[in-house]
Short mmCIF file of C-alpha atoms in Angstrom, two decimals:
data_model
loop_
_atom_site.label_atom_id
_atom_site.label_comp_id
_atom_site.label_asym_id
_atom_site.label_seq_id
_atom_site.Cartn_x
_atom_site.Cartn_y
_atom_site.Cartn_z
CA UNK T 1 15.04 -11.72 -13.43
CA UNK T 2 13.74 -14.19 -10.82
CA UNK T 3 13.19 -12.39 -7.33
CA UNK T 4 15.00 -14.28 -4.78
CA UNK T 5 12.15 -13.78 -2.12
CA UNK T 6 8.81 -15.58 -2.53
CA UNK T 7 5.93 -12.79 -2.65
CA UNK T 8 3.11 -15.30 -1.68
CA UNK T 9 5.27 -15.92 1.90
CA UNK T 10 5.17 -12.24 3.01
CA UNK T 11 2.79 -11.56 6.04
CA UNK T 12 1.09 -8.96 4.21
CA UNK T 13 0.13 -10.94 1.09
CA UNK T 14 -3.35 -12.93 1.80
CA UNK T 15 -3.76 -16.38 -0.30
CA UNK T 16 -4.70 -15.81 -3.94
CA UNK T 17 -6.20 -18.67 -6.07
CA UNK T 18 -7.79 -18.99 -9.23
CA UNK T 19 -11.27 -19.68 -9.84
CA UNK T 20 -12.30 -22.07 -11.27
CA UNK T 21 -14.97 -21.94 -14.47
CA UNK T 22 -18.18 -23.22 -12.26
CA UNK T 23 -17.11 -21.15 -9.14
CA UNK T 24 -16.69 -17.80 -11.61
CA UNK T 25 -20.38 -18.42 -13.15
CA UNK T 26 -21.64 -19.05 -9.70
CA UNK T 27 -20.72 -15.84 -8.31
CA UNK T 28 -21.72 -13.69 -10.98
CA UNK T 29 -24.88 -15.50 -10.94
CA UNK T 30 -25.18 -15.10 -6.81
CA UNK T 31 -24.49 -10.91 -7.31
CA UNK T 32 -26.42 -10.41 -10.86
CA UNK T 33 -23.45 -8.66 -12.11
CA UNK T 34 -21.14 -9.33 -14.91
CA UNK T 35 -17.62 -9.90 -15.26
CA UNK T 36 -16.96 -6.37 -15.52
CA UNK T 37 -18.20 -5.27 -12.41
CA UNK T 38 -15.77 -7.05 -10.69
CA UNK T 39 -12.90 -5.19 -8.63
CA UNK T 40 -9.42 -5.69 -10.56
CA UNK T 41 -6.28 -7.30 -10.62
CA UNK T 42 -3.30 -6.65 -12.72
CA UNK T 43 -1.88 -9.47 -15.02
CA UNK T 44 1.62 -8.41 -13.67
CA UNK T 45 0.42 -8.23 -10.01
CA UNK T 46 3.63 -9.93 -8.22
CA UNK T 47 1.12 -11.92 -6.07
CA UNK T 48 -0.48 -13.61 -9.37
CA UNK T 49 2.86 -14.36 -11.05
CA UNK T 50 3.02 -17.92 -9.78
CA UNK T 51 -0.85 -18.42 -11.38
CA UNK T 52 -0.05 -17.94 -15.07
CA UNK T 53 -3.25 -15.92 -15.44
CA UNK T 54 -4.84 -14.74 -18.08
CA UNK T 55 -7.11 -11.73 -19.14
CA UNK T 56 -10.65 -12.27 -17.67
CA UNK T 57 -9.66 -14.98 -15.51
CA UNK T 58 -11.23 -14.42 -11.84
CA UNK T 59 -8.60 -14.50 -8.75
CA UNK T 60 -9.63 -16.06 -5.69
CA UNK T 61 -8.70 -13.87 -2.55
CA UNK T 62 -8.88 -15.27 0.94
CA UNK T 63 -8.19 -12.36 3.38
CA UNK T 64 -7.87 -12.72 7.14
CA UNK T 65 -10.28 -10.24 8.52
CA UNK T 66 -10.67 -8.57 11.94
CA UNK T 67 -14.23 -8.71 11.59
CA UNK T 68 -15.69 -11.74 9.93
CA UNK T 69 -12.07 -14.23 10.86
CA UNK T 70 -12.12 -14.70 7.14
CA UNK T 71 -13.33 -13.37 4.22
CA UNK T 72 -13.79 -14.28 0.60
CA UNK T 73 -12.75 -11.41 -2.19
CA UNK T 74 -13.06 -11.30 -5.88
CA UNK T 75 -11.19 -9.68 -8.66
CA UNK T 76 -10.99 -10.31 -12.64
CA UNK T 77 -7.58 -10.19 -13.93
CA UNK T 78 -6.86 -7.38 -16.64
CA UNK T 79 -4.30 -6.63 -18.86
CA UNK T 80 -1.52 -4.45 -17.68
CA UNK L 1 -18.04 -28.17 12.39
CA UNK L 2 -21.37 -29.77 14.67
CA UNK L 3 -23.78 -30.64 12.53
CA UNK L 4 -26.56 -28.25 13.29
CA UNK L 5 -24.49 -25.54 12.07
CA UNK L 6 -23.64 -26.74 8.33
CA UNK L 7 -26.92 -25.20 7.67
CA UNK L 8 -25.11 -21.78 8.64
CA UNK L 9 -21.99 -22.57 7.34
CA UNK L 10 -21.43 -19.41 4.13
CA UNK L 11 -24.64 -17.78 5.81
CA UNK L 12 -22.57 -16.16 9.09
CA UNK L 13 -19.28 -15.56 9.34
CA UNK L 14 -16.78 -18.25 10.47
CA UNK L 15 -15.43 -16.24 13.42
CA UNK L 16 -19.49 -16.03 14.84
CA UNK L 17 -19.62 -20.06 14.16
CA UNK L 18 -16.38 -20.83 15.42
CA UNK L 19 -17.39 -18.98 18.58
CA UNK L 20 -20.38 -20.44 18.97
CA UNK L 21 -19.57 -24.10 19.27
CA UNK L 22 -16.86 -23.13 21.50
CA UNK L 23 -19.40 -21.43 24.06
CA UNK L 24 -22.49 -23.04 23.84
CA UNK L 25 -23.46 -26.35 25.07
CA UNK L 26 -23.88 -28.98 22.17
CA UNK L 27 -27.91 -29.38 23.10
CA UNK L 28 -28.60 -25.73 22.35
CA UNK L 29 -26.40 -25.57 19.41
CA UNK L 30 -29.42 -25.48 17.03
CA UNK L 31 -31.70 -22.92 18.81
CA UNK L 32 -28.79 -20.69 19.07
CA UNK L 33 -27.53 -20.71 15.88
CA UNK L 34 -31.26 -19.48 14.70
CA UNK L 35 -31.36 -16.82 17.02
CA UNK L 36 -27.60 -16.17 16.14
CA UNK L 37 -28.86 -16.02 12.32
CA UNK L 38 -31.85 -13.72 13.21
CA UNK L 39 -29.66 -11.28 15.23
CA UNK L 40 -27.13 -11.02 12.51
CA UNK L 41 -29.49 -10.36 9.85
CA UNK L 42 -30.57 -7.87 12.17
CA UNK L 43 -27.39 -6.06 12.23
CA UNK L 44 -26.24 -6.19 8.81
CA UNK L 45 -26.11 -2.91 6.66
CA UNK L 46 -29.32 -2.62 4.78
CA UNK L 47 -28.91 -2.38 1.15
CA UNK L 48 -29.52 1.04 -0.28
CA UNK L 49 -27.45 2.67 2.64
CA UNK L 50 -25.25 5.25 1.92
CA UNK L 51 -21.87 3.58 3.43
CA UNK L 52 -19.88 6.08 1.59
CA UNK L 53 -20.90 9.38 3.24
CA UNK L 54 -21.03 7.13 6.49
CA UNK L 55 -17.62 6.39 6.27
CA UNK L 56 -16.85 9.89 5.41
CA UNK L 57 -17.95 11.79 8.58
CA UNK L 58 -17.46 9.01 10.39
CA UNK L 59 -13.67 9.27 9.52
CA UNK L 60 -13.68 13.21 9.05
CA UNK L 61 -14.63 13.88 12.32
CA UNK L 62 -12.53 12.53 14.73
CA UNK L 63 -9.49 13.55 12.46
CA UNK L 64 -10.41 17.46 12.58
CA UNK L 65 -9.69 16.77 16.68
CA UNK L 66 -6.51 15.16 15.47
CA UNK L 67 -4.90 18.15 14.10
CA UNK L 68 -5.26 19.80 17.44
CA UNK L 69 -3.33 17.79 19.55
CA UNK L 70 -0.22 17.09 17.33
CA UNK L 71 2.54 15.58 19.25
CA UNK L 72 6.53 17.32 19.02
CA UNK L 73 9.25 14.69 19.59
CA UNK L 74 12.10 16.29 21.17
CA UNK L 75 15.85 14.56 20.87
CA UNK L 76 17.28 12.45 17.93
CA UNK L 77 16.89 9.02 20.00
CA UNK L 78 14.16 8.56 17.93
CA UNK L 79 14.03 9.09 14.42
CA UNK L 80 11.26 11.92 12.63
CA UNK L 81 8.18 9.84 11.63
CA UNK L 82 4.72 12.02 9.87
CA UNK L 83 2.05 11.60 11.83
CA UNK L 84 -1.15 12.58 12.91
CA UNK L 85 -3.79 14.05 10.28
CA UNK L 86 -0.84 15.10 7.03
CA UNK L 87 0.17 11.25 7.51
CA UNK L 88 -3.33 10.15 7.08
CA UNK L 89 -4.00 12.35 4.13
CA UNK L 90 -0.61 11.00 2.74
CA UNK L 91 -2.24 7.55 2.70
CA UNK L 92 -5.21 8.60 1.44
CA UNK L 93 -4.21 10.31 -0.79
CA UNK L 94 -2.43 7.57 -2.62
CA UNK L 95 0.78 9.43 -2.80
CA UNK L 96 3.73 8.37 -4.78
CA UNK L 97 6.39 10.37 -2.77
CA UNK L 98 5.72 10.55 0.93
CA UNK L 99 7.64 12.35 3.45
CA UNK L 100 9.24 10.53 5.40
CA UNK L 101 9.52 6.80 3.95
CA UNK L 102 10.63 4.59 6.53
CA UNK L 103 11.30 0.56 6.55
CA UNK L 104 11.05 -2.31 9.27
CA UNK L 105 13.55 -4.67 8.45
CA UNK L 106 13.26 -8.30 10.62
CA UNK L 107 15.80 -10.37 10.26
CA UNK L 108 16.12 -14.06 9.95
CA UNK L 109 17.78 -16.29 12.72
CA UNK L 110 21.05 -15.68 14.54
CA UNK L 111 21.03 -12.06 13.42
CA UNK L 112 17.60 -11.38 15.24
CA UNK L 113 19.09 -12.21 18.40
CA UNK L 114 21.59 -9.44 18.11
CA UNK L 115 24.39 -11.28 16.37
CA UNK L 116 26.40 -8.10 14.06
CA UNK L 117 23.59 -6.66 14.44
CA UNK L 118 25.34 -3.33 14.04
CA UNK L 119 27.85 -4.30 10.95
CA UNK L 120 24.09 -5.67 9.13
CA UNK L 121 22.93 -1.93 9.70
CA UNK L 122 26.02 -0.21 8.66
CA UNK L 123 26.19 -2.30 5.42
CA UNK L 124 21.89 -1.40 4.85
CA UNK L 125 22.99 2.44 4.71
CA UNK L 126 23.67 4.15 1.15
CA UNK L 127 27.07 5.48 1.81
CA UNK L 128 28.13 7.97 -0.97
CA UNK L 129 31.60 8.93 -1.38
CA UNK L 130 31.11 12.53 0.71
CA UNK L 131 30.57 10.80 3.71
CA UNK L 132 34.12 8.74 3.40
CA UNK L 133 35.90 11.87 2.64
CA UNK L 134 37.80 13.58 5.80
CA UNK L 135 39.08 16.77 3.95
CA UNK L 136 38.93 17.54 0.00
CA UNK L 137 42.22 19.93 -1.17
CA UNK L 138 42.01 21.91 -4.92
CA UNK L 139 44.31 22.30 -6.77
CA UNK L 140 43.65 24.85 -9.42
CA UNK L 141 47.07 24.91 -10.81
CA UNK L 142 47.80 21.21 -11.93
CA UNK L 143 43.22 21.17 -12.40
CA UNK L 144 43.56 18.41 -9.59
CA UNK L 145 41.97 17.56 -6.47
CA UNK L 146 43.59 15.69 -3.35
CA UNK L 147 41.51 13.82 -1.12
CA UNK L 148 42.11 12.15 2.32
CA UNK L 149 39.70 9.50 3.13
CA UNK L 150 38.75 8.40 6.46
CA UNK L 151 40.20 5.34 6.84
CA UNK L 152 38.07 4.04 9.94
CA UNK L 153 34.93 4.60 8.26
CA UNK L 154 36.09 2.77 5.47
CA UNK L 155 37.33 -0.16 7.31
CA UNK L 156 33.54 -0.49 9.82
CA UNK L 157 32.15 -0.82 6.23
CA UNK L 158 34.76 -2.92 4.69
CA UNK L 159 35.23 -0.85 2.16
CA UNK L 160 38.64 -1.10 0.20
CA UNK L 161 40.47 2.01 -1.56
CA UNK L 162 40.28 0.06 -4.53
CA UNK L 163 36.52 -0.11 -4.16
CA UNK L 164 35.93 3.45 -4.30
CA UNK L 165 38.65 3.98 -7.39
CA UNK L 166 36.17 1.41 -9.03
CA UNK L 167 32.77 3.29 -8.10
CA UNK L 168 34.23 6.80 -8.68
CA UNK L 169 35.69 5.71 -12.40
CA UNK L 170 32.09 4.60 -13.36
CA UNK L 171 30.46 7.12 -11.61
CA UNK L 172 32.29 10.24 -13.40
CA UNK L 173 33.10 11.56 -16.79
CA UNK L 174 35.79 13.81 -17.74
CA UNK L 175 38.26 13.00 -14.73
CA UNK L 176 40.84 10.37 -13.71
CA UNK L 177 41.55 8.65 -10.51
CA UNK L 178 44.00 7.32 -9.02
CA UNK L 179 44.41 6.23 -4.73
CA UNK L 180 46.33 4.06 -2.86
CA UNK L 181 45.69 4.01 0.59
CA UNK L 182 44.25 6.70 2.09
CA UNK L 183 45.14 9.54 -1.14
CA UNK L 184 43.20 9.81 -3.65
CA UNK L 185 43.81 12.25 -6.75
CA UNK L 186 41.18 13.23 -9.24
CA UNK L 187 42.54 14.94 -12.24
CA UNK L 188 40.05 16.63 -15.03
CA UNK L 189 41.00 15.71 -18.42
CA UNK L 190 41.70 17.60 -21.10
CA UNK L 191 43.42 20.47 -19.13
CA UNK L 192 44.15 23.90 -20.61
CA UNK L 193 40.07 25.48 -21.23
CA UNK L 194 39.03 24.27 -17.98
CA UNK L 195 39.69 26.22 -14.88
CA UNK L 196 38.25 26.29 -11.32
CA UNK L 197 34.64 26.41 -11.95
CA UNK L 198 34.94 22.33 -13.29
CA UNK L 199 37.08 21.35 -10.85
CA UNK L 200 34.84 22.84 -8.18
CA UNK L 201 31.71 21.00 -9.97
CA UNK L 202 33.71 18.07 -10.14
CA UNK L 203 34.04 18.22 -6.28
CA UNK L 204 30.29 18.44 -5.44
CA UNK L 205 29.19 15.50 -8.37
CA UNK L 206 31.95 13.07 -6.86
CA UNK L 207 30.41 14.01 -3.27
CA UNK L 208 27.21 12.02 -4.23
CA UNK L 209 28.40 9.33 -6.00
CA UNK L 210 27.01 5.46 -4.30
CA UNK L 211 29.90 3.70 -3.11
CA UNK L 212 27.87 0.66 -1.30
CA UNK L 213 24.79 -0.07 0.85
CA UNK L 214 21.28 0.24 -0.03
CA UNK L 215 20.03 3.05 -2.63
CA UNK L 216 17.55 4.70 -0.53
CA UNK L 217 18.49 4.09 2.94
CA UNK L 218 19.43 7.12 4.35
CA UNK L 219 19.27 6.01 8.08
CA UNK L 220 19.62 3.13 9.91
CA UNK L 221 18.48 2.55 13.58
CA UNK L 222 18.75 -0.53 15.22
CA UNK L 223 16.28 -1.71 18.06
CA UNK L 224 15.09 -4.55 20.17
CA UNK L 225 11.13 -4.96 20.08
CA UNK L 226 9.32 -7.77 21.93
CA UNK L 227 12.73 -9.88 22.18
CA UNK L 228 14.30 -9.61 18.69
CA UNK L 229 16.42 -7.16 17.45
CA UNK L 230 15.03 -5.58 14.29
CA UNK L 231 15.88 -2.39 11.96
CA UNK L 232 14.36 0.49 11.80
CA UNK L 233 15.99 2.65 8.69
CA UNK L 234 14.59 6.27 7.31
CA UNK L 235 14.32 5.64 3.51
CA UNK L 236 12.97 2.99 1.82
CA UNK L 237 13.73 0.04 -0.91
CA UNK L 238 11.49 -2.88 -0.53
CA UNK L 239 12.98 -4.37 -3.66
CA UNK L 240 16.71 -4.54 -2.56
CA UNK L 241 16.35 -5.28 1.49
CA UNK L 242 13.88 -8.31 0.39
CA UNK L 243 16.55 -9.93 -1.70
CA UNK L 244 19.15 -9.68 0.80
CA UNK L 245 19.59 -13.04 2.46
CA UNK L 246 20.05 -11.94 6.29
CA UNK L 247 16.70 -10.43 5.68
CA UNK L 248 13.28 -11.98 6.93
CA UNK L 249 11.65 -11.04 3.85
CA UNK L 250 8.16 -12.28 5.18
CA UNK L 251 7.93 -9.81 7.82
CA UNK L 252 9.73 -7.23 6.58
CA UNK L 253 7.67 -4.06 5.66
CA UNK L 254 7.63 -0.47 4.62
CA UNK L 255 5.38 2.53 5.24
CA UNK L 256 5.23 3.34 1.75
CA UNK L 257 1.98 1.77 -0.08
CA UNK L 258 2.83 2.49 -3.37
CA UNK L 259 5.83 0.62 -3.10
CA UNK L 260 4.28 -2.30 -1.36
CA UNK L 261 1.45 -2.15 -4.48
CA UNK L 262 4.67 -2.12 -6.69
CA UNK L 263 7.04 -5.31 -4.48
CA UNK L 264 4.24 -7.45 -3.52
CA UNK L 265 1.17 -6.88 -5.02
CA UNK L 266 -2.74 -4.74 -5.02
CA UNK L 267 -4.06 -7.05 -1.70
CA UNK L 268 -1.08 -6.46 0.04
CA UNK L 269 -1.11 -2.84 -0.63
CA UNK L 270 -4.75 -2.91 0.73
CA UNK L 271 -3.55 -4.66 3.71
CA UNK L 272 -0.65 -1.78 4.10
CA UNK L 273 -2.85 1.16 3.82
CA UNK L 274 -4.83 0.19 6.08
CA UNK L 275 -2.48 -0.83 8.58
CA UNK L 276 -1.12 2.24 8.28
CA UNK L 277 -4.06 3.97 8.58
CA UNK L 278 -5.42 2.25 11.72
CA UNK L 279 -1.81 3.08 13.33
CA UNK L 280 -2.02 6.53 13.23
CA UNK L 281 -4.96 7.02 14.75
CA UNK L 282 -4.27 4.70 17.45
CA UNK L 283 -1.70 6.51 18.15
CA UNK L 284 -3.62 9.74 19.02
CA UNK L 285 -6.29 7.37 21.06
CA UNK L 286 -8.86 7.79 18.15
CA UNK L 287 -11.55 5.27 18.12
CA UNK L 288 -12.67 4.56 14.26
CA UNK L 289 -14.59 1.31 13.61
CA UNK L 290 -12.58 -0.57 10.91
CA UNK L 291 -15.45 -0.80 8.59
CA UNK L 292 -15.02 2.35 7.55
CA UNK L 293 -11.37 2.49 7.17
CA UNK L 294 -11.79 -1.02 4.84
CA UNK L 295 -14.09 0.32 2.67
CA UNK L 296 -12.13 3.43 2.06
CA UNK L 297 -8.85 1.22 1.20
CA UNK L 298 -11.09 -1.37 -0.68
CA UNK L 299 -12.29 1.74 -2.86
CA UNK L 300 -9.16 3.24 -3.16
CA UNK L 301 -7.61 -0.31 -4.59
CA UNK L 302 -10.76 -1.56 -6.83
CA UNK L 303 -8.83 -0.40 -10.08
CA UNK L 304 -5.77 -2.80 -9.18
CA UNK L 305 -3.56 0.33 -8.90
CA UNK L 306 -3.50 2.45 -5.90
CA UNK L 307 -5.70 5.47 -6.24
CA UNK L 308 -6.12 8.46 -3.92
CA UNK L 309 -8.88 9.58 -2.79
CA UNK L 310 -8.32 12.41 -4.98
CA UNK L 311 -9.81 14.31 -8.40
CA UNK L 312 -7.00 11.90 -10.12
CA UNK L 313 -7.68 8.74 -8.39
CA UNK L 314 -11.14 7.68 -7.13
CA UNK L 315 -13.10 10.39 -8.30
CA UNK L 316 -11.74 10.15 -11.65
CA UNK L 317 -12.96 6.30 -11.96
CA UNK L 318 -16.64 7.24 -11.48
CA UNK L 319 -18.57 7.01 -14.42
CA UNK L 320 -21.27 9.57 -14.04
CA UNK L 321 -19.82 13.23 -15.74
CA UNK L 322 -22.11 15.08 -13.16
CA UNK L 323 -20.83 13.57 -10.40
CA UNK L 324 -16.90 13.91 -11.20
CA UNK L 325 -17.59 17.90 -11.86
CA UNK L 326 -20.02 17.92 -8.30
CA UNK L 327 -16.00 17.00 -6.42
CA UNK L 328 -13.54 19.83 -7.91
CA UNK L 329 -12.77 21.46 -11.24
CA UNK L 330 -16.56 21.54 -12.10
CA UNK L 331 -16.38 23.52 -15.76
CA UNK L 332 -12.87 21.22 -16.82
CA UNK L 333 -14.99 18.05 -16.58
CA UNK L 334 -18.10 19.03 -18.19
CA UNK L 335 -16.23 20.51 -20.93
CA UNK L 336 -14.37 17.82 -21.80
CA UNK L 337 -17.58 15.66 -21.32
CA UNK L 338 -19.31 17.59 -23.90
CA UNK L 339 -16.14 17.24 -26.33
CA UNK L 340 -15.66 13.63 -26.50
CA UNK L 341 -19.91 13.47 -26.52
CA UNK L 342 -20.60 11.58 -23.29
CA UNK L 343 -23.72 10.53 -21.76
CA UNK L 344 -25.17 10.29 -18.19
CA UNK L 345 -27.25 7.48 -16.82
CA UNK L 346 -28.09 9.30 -13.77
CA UNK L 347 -27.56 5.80 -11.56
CA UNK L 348 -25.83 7.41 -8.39
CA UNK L 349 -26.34 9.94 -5.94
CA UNK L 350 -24.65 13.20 -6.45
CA UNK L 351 -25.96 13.96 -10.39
CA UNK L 352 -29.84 13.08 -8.99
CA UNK L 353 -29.56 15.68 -5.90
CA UNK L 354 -28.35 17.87 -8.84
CA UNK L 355 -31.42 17.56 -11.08
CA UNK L 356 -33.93 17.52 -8.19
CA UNK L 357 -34.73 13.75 -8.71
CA UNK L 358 -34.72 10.78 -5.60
CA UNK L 359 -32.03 9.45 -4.86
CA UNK L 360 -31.10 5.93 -5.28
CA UNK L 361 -30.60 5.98 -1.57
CA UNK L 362 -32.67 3.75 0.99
CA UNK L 363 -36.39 3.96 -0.12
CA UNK L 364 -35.40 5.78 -3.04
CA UNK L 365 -33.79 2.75 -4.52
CA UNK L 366 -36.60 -0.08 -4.76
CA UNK L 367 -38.84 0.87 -7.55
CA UNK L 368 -42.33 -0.34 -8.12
CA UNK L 369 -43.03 -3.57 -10.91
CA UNK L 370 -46.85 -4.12 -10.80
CA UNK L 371 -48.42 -7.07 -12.98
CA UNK L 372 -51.39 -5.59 -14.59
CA UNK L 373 -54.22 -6.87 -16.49
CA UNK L 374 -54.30 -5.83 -19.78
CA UNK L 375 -58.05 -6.72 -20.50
CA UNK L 376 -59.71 -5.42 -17.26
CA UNK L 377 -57.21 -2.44 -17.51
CA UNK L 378 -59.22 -1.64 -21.29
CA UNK L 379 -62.68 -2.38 -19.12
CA UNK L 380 -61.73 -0.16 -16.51
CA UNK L 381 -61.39 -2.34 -13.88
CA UNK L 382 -58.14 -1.82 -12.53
CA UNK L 383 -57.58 -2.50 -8.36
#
């Protein structure tokens, strides 16, 4: 069943994007770390249901923060 | 963005750029925005700190002078909220059921401004067939009971008798109903073997049965905050209240973090928690830098799930055996360790303080890579 309310809208939901191939390998490469290390995100995470992601896919997160204005965030999409 | 500070731009944080081109004169722009760079460097937390036991005290200690001064609400004007340190540990503690679940409801223009404001509310509540009931009679001869609903009540909810016939003949087995106005009767079936004990059962499982409203709500307060009239209810379901259409379902939140983890997602849960967090203790006139607080809810969300800060939650995501037995339930952990044949690489703090080893901690994390000469080494010649 479609939800009749748009997840992505609500104030408390920052802006979630997928990353693209080049921007994935740069970041791992700018940490040295591997995919793994990566925080997570569920596949059926109601914010990433309008992305069609897949396992292994990196999310995008752009939060609003009270210390830096804005701030970039990372997580690697897993099953579940 | 001025041109001198593209070379900046990723390097410092927007909100320090932004600021700086709106303060400085143009002509100093580029001399600023070095010392700018210096001073933040300066500033930032040195790799190989221990954050984590940072955050700790730093939280710890102003919440043991929370406990002290915990505030008593007197009078029912407003409703009973947790607060003070057992809400904290609530939060922190990841908890599916919390005490007292509560829900800000906005609303969506006319009905902000106060328009049925109080018909909205009264159709949010759960209403369960008890409360529409004015006086219940048993009859233990004909195994029947009589029942007088309040009519008033029914009609502020627009609720019909036919309604509740409807709801009550789903809601129950082994009983017939049958109303028309403001009678109801509810006979058992099957008659003869069953005697007063049913009947009175029957009573007390038609009591809770849902007749309309909100599963959940238990409580619904109206109020006006900054201009716009908004809902304040004791019990909580995200999922429902957003699909309603009079609902502002962008503002609209709940104190419960699991739920918001379940409605709208792991970042938004983040955001909640800490909200929620920062609340409390602003509420007692506690001072805790934010850092701190982020990193805790940024720890407790890694997994994608919400985890407490407990023996089942964070703790129980660390790799190192060690470490998970050095937190609670020492002789459990290492025993199943040792079962399923698993290994320690020693890479964090706790299991190295254990084995009398440094710490990977400040100038115990850097270790030494010297290039050495393999020919003047076998000459003995080594500087």
């Amino acid at each position: 069943m479609k939800a009749k309310y748009d997840v992505t809208k609500h104030a408390l939901v920052p802006k979630h994007a997928k990353a693209s191939e080049k921007e994935k390998k740069d970041l791992l490469e700018s940490y040295n770390i591997t995919l793994h290390q990566l925080p997570r995100i569920l596949k059926s995470d109601p914010a990433i249901d309008h992305l069609d992601a897949e396992e292994g896919d990196v999310i995008r997160i752009t939060r609003a923060s009270p210390t830096a204005g804005e701030t970039v965030f990372y997580r690697r999409v897993i099953n579940g | 963005m001025h041109k001198d500070l593209e070379d900046y731009d990723g390097k410092l944080p927007g909100k320090m750029l932004q600021e700086l081109e709106e303060k400085c004169p143009a002509g100093k722009l580029k001399k600023a925005a070095k010392r700018l760079y210096e001073e933040y460097l300066a500033v930032k937390v040195d790799s190989g700190e221990s954050v984590g036991v940072v955050a700790a005290e730093s939280i710890g200690e102003p919440s043991t002078q929370m406990t002290l001064n915990t505030f008593h609400f007197a009078g029912a004007a407003e409703m009973n909220v947790t607060m003070g340190l057992p809400r904290v540990v609530e939060i922190l503690d990841g908890r599916k059921e919390i005490k007292t679940p509560m829900m800000e409801i906005f609303l969506k223009a006319p009905y902000n401004k106060g328009k049925d404001i109080k018909e909205i509310a009264l159709a949010l509540k759960e209403t369960t067939f008890g409360e529409l009931v004015t006086e219940f009679n048993l009859n233990v001869v004909d195994l029947k009971i009589d029942v007088k609903l309040d009519t008033e009540r029914m009609k502020q909810l627009s609720i019909t008798t036919a309604t509740v016939v409807k709801s009550l003949e789903k809601g129950i087995k082994g009983a017939t109903v049958k109303g028309e106005g403001s009678d109801l009767v509810l006979k058992l079936k099957g008659g003869e073997d069953k005697g007063l004990n049913e009947l009175y059962k029957l009573k007390e499982n038609v009591r809770k049965i849902y007749i309309s409203g909100i599963k959940g709500i238990a409580q619904v307060l109206p109020v006006r905050r900054h201009e716009e009239f908004i809902i304040i209810t004791a019990g909580s379901n995200m999922k429902k209240v957003l699909e309603l259409d009079f609902v502002d379902a962008m503002r609209t939140t709940t104190n419960d973090v699991q739920e918001i983890s379940e409605v709208l997602g792991i970042e938004a849960a983040r955001q909640a928690a800490l909200n929620e967090v920062i609340r409390v203790f602003e509420a007692q006139g506690i001072d805790v830098d934010i850092r701190h607080l982020m990193l805790v809810v940024d720890t407790m969300t890694v997994s994608g799930t919400v985890k407490g800060v407990t023996r089942y939650g964070v703790i129980s995501e660390k790799s190192s055996v060690l470490a998970r037995a050095s937190f609670e339930t020492p002789i459990l952990h290492i025993i199943e360790a040792a079962l399923v044949g698993e290994s320690d690489e020693l890479n964090s703090v706790v299991e190295n303080v254990m084995l009398n080893q440094p710490v990977p901690i400040g100038t115990g994390l850097p270790g030494l890579v010297a290039k050495i000469d393999k020919e003047k080494l076998e000459h003995g010649e080594t500087k």
